[in-house]
PDB file of C-alpha atoms and ligand atoms in Angstrom:
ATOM      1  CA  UNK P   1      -1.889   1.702  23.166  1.00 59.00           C
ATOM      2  CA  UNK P   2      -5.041  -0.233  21.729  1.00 64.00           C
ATOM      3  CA  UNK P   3      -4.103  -3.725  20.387  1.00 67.00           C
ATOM      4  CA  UNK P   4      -3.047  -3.696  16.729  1.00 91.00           C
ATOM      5  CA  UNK P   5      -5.838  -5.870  15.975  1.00 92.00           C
ATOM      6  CA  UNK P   6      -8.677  -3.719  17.530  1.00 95.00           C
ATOM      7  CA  UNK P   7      -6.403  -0.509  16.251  1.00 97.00           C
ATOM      8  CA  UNK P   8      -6.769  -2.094  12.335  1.00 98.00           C
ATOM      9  CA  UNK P   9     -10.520  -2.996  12.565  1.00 97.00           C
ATOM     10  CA  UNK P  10     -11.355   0.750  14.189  1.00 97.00           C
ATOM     11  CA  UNK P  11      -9.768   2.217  11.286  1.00 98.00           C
ATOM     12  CA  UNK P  12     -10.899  -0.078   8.241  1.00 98.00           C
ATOM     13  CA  UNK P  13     -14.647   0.268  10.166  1.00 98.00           C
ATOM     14  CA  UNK P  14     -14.047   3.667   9.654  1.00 98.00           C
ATOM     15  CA  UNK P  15     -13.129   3.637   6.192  1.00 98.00           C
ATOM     16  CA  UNK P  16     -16.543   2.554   5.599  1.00 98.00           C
ATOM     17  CA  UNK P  17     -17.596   6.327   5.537  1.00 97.00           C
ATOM     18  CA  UNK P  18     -15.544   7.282   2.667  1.00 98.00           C
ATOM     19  CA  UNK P  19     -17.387   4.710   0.241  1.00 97.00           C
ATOM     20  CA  UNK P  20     -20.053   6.010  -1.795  1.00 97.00           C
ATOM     21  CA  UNK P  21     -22.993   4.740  -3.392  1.00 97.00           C
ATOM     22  CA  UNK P  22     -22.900   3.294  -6.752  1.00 97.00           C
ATOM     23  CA  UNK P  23     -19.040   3.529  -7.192  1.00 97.00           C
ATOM     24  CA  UNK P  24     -16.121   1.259  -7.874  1.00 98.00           C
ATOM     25  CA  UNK P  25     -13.727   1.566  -5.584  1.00 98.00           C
ATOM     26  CA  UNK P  26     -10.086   0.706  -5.176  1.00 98.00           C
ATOM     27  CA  UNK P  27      -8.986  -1.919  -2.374  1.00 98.00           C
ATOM     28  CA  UNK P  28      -5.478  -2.748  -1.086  1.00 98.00           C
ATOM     29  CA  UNK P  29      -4.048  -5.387   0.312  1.00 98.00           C
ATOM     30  CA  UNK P  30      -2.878  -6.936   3.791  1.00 98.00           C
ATOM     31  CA  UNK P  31      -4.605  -7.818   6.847  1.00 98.00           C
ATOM     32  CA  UNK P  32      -6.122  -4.450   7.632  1.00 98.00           C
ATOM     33  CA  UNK P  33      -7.750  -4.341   4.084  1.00 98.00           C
ATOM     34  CA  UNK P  34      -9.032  -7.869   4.984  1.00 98.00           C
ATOM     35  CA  UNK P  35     -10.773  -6.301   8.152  1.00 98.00           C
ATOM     36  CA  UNK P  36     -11.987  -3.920   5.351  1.00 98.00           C
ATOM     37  CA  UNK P  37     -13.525  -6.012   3.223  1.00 98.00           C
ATOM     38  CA  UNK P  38     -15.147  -7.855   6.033  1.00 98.00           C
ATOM     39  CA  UNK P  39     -16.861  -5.360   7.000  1.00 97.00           C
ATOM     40  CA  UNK P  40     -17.529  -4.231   3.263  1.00 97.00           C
ATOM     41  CA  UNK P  41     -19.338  -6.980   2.499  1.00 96.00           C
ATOM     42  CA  UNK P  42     -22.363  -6.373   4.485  1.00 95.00           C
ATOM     43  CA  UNK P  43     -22.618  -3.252   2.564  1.00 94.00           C
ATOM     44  CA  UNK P  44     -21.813  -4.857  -1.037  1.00 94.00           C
ATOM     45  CA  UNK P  45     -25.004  -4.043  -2.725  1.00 94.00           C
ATOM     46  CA  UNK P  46     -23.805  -0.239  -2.089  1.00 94.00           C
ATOM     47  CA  UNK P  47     -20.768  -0.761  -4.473  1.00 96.00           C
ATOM     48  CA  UNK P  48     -20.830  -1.437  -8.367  1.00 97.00           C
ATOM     49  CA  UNK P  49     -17.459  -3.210  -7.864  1.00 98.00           C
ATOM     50  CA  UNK P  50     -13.706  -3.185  -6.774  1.00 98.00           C
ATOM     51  CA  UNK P  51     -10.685  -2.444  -8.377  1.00 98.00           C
ATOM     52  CA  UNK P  52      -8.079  -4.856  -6.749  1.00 98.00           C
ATOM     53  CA  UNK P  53      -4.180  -4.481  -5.729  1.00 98.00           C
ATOM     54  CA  UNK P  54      -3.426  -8.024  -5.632  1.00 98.00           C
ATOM     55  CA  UNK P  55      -4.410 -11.822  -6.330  1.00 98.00           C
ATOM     56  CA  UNK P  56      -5.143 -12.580  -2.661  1.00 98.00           C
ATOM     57  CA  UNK P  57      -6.910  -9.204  -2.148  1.00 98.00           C
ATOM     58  CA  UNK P  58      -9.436 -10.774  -5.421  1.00 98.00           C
ATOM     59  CA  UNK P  59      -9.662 -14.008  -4.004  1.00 98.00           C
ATOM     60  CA  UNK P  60     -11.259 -11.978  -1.048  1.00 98.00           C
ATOM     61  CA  UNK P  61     -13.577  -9.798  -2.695  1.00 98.00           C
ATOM     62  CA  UNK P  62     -14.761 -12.371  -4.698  1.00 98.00           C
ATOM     63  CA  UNK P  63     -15.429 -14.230  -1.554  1.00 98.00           C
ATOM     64  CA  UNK P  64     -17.062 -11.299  -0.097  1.00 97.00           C
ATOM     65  CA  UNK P  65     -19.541 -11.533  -3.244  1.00 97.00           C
ATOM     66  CA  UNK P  66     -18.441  -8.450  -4.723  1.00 97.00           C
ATOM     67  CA  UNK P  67     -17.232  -8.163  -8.071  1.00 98.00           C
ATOM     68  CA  UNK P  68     -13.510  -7.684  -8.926  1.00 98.00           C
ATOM     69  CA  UNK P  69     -13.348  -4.734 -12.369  1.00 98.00           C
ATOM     70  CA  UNK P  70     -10.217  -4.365 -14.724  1.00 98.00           C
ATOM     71  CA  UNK P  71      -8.633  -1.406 -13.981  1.00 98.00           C
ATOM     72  CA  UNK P  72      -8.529  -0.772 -17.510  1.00 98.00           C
ATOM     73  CA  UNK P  73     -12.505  -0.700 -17.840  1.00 97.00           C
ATOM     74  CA  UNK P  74     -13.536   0.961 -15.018  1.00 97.00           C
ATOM     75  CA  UNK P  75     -11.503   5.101 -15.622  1.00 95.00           C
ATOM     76  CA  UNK P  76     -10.762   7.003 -12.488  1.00 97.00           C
ATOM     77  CA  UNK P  77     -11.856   5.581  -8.893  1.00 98.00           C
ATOM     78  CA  UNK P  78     -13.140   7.457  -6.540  1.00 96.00           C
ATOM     79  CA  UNK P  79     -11.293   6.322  -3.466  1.00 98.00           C
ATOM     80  CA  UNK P  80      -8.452   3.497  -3.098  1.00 98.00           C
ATOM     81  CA  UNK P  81      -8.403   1.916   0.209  1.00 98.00           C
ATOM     82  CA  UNK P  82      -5.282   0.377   1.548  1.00 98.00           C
ATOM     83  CA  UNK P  83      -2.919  -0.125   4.873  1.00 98.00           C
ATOM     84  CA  UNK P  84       0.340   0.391   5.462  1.00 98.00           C
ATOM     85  CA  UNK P  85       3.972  -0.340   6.973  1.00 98.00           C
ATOM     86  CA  UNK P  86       4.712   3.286   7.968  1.00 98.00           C
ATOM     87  CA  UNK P  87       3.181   6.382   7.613  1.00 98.00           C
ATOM     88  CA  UNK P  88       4.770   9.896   9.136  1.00 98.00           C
ATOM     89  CA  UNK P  89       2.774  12.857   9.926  1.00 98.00           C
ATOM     90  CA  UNK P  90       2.351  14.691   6.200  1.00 98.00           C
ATOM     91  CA  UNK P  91       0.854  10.703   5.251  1.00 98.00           C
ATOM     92  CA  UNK P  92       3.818   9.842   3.522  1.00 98.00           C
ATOM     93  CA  UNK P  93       3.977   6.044   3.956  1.00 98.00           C
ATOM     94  CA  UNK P  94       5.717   2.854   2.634  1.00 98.00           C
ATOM     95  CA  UNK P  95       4.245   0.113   2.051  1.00 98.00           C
ATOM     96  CA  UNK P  96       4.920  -3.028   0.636  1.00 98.00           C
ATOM     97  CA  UNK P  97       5.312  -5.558   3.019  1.00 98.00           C
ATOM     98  CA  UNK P  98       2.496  -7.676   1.270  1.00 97.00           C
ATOM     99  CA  UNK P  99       4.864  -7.505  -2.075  1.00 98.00           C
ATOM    100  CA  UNK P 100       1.800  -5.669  -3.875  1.00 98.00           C
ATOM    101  CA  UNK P 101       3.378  -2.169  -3.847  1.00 98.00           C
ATOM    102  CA  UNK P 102       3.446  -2.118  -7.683  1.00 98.00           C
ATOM    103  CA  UNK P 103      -0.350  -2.692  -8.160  1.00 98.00           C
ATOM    104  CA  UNK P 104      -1.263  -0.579  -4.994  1.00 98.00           C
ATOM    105  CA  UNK P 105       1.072   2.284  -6.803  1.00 98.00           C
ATOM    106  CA  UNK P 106      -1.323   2.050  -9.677  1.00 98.00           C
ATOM    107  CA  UNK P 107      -4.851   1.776  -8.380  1.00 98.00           C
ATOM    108  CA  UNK P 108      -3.156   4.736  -5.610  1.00 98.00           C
ATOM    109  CA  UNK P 109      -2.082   6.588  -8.620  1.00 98.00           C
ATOM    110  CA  UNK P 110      -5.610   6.141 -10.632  1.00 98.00           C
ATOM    111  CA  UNK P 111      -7.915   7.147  -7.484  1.00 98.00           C
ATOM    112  CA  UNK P 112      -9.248  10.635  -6.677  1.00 98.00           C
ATOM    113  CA  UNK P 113      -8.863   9.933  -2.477  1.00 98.00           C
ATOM    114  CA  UNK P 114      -6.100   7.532  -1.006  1.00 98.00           C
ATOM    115  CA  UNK P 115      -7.342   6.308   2.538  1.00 98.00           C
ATOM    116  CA  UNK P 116      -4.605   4.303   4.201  1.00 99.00           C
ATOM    117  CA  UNK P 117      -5.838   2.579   7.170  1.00 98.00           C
ATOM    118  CA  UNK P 118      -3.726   1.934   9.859  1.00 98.00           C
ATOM    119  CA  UNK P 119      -3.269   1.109  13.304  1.00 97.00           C
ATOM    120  CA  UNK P 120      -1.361   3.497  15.913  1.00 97.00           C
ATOM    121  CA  UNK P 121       2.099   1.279  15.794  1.00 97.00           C
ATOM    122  CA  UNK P 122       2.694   2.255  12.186  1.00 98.00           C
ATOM    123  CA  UNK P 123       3.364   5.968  12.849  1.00 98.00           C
ATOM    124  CA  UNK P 124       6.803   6.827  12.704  1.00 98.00           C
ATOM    125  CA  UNK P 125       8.733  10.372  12.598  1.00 98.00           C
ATOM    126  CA  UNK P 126      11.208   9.696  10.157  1.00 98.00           C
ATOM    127  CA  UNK P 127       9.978   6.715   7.261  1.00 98.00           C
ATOM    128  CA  UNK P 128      12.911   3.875   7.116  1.00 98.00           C
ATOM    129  CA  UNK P 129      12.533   1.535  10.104  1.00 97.00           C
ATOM    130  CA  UNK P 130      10.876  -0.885   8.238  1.00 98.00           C
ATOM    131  CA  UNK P 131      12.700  -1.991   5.413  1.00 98.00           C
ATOM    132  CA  UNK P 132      11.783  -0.423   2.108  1.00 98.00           C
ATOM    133  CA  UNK P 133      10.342  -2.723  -0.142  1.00 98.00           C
ATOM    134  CA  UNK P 134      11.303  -2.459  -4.022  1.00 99.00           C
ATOM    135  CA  UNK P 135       9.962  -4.008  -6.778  1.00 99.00           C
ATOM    136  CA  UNK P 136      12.788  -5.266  -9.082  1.00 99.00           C
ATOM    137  CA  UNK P 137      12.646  -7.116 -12.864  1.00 98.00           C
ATOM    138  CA  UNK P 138      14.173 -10.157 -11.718  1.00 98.00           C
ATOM    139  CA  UNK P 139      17.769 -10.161 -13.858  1.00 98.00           C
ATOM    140  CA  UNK P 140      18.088  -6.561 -13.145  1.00 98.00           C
ATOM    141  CA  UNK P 141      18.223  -8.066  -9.028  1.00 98.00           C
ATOM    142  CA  UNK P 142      22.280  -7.673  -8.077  1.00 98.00           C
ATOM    143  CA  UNK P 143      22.743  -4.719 -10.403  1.00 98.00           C
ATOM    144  CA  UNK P 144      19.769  -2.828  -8.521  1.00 98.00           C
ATOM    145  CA  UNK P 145      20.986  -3.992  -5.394  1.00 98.00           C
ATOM    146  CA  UNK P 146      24.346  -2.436  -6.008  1.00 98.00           C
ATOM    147  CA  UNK P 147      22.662   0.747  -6.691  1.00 98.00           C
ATOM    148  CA  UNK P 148      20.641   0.946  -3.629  1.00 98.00           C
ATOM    149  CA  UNK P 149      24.268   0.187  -1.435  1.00 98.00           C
ATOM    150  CA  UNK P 150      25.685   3.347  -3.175  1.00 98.00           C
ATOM    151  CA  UNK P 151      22.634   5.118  -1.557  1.00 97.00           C
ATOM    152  CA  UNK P 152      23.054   3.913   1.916  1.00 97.00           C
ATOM    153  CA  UNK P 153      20.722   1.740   2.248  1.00 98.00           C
ATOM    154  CA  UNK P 154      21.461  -2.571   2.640  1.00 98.00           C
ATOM    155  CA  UNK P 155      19.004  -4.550   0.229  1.00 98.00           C
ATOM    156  CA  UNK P 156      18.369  -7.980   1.427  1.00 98.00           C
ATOM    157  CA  UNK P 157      16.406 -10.365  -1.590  1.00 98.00           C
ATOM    158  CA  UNK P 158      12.987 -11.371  -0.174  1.00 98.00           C
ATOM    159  CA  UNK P 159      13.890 -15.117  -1.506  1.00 98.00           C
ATOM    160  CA  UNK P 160      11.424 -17.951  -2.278  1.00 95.00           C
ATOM    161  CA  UNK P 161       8.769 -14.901  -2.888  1.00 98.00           C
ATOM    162  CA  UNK P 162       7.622 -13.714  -6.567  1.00 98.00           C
ATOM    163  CA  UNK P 163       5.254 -10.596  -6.768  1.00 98.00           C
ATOM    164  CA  UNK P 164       1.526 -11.202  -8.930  1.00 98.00           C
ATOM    165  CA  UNK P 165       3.877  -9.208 -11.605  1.00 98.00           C
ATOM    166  CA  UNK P 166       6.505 -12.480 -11.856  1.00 98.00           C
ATOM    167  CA  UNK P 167       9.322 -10.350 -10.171  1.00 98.00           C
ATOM    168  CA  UNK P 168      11.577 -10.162  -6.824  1.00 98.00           C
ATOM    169  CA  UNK P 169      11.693  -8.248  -3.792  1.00 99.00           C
ATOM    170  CA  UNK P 170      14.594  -6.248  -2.329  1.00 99.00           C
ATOM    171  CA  UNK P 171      13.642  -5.189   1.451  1.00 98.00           C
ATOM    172  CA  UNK P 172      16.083  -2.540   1.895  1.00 98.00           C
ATOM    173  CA  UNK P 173      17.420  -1.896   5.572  1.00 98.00           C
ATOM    174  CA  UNK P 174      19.016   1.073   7.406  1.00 97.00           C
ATOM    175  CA  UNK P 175      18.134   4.208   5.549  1.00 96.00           C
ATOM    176  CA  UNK P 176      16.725   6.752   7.412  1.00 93.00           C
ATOM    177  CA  UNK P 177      14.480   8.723   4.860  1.00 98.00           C
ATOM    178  CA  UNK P 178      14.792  12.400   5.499  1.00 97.00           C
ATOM    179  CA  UNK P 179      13.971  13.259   2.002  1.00 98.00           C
ATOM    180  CA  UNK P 180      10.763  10.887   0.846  1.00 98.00           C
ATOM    181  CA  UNK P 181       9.481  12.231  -2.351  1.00 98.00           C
ATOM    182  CA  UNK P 182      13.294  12.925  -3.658  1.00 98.00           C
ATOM    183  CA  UNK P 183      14.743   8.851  -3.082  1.00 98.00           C
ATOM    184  CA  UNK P 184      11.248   8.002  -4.485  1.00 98.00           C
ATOM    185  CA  UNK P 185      12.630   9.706  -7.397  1.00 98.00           C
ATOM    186  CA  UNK P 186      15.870   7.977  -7.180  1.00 98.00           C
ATOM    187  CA  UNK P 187      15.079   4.730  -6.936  1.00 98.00           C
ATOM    188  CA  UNK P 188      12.778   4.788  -9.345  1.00 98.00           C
ATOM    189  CA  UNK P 189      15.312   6.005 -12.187  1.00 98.00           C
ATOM    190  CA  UNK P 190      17.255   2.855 -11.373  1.00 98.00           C
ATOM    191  CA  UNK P 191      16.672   0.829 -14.268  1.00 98.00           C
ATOM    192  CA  UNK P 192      15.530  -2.415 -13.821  1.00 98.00           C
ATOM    193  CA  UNK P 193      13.322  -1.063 -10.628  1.00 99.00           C
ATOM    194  CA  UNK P 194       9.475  -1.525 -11.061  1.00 98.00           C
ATOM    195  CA  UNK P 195       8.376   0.677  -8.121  1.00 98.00           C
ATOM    196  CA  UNK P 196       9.611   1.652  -4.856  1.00 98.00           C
ATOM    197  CA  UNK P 197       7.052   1.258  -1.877  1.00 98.00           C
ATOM    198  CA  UNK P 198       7.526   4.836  -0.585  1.00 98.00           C
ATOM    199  CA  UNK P 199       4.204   6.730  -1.276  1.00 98.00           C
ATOM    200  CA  UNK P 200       5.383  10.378  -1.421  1.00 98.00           C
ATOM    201  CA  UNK P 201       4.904  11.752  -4.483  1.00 98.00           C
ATOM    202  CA  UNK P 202       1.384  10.144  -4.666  1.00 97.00           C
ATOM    203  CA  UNK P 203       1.198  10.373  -0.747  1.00 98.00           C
ATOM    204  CA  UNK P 204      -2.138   9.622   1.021  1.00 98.00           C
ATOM    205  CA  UNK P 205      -5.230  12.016   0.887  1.00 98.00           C
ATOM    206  CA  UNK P 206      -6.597  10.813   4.576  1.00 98.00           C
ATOM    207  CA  UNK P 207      -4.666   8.333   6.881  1.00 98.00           C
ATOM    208  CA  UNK P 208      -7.244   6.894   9.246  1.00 98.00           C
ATOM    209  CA  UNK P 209      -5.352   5.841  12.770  1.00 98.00           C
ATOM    210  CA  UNK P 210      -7.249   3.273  15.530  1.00 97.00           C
ATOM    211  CA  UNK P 211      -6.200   4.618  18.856  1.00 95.00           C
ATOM    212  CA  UNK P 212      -7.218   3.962  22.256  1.00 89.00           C
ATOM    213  CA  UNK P 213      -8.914   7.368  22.077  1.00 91.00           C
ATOM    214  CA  UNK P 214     -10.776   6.608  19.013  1.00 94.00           C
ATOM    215  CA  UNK P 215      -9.971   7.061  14.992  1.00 98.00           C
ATOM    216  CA  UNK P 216      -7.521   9.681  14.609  1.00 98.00           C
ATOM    217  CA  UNK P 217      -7.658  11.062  11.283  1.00 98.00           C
ATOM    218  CA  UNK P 218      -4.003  12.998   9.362  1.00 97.00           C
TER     219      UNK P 218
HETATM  220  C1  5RP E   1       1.015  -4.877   1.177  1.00 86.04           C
HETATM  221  C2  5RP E   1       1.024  -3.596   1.917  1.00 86.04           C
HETATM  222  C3  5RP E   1       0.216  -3.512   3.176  1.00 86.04           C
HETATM  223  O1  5RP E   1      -0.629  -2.416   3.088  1.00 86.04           O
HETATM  224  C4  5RP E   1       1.148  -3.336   4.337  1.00 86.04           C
HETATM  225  O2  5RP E   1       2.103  -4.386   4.337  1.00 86.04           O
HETATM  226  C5  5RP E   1       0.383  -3.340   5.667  1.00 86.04           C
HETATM  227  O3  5RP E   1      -0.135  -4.600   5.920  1.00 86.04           O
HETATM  228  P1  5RP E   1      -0.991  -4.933   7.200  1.00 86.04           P
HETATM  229  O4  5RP E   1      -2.318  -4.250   7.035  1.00 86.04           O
HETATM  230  O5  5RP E   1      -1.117  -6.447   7.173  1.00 86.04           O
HETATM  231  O6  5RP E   1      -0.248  -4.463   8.419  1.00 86.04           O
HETATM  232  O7  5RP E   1       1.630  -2.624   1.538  1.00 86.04           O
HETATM  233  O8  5RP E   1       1.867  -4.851   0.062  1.00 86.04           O
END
């Protein structure tokens, strides 16, 4: 298995290709993105601007000298850029583990192509091992909780961490997610719940994999 380091930068290298000229694009967050952007950045002057998932992923771009765009200015993307902490074979992931899930689920949600970039660790059969992050208003926190017991799973409050959005994090352990697009559903009916970090519904359009044997594309 190729280090997860070299496995992240093969894959966010090879995200390159899916950037056009003269575009805005959409960019994620997490240490694969940042390997992303890195190498974006020599190719800035190709890009009319980014669309970003997070405060750190801003702080970034704006590093990286390219300019950060409202979501709310810029219409439809053409391709959103981001990692994740699981993806199965159909490119289902979750994601999350950065506490941006609600902001990725938007700029995912208002791109033409998702790319998720990933290294080979992060493919799973069955979605679940890693706990699934949700997104919760923060007074609706024990109530939600509750909820998620009564559907198997055990929620554990990510404390001393507030999302870019002011709210908590419930990481929630042991559920082993047969169904993906239908408890994406479910938790997000829960009221009080902001977003769920499964990607099924909105699942991604290409997941890019650095193996060994090269970039493995799903
Ligand atoms: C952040 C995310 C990240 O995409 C996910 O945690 C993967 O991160 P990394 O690239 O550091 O492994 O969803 O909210």
């Amino acid at each position: 298995m190729l280090g997860s380091e070299s496995g992240k930068k093969a894959a966010a290298i090879a995200a390159l290709e899916f950037v056009e000229d003269d575009t805005v694009i959409g960019v994620g967050t997490g240490s694969t993105v940042n390997l992303f952007i890195e190498a974006l950045a020599a190719q800035r002057r190709r890009l009319r601007g980014a669309v970003s998932s997070s405060n750190a992923t801003s702080k970034r771009l704006a590093a990286a000298g390219i300019e950060v765009l409202d979501l709310n200015s810029t219409g439809t993307l053409e391709v959103y850029v981001d990692g994740a902490d699981e993806t199965d074979a159909h490119r289902r992931l979750v994601k999350g583990g950065g506490g941006a899930l609600t902001r990725e689920k938007i700029v995912a949600a208002a791109s033409r192509k998702f790319v998720c970039i990933v290294d080979e660790s992060k493919l799973v059969d069955v979605l679940g091992k890693f706990p699934l992050p949700v997104e919760v208003i923060p007074m609706a926190r024990s109530y939600v909780a509750r909820q998620l017991v009564a559907l198997g799973g055990q929620p554990v409050w990510r404390e001393q961490f507030v999302t870019d959005n002011g709210n908590h994090v419930l990481d929630v352990h042991g559920l082993r997610i047969i169904d993906p697009p239908a408890l994406e559903a479910q938790i997000e009916s829960i009221v009080g719940v902001v977003a769920a970090g499964l990607f099924a519904r909105r699942s991604a359009d290409a997941v890019l994999i650095g193996t060994a044997a090269g970039v493995k594309r799903l």
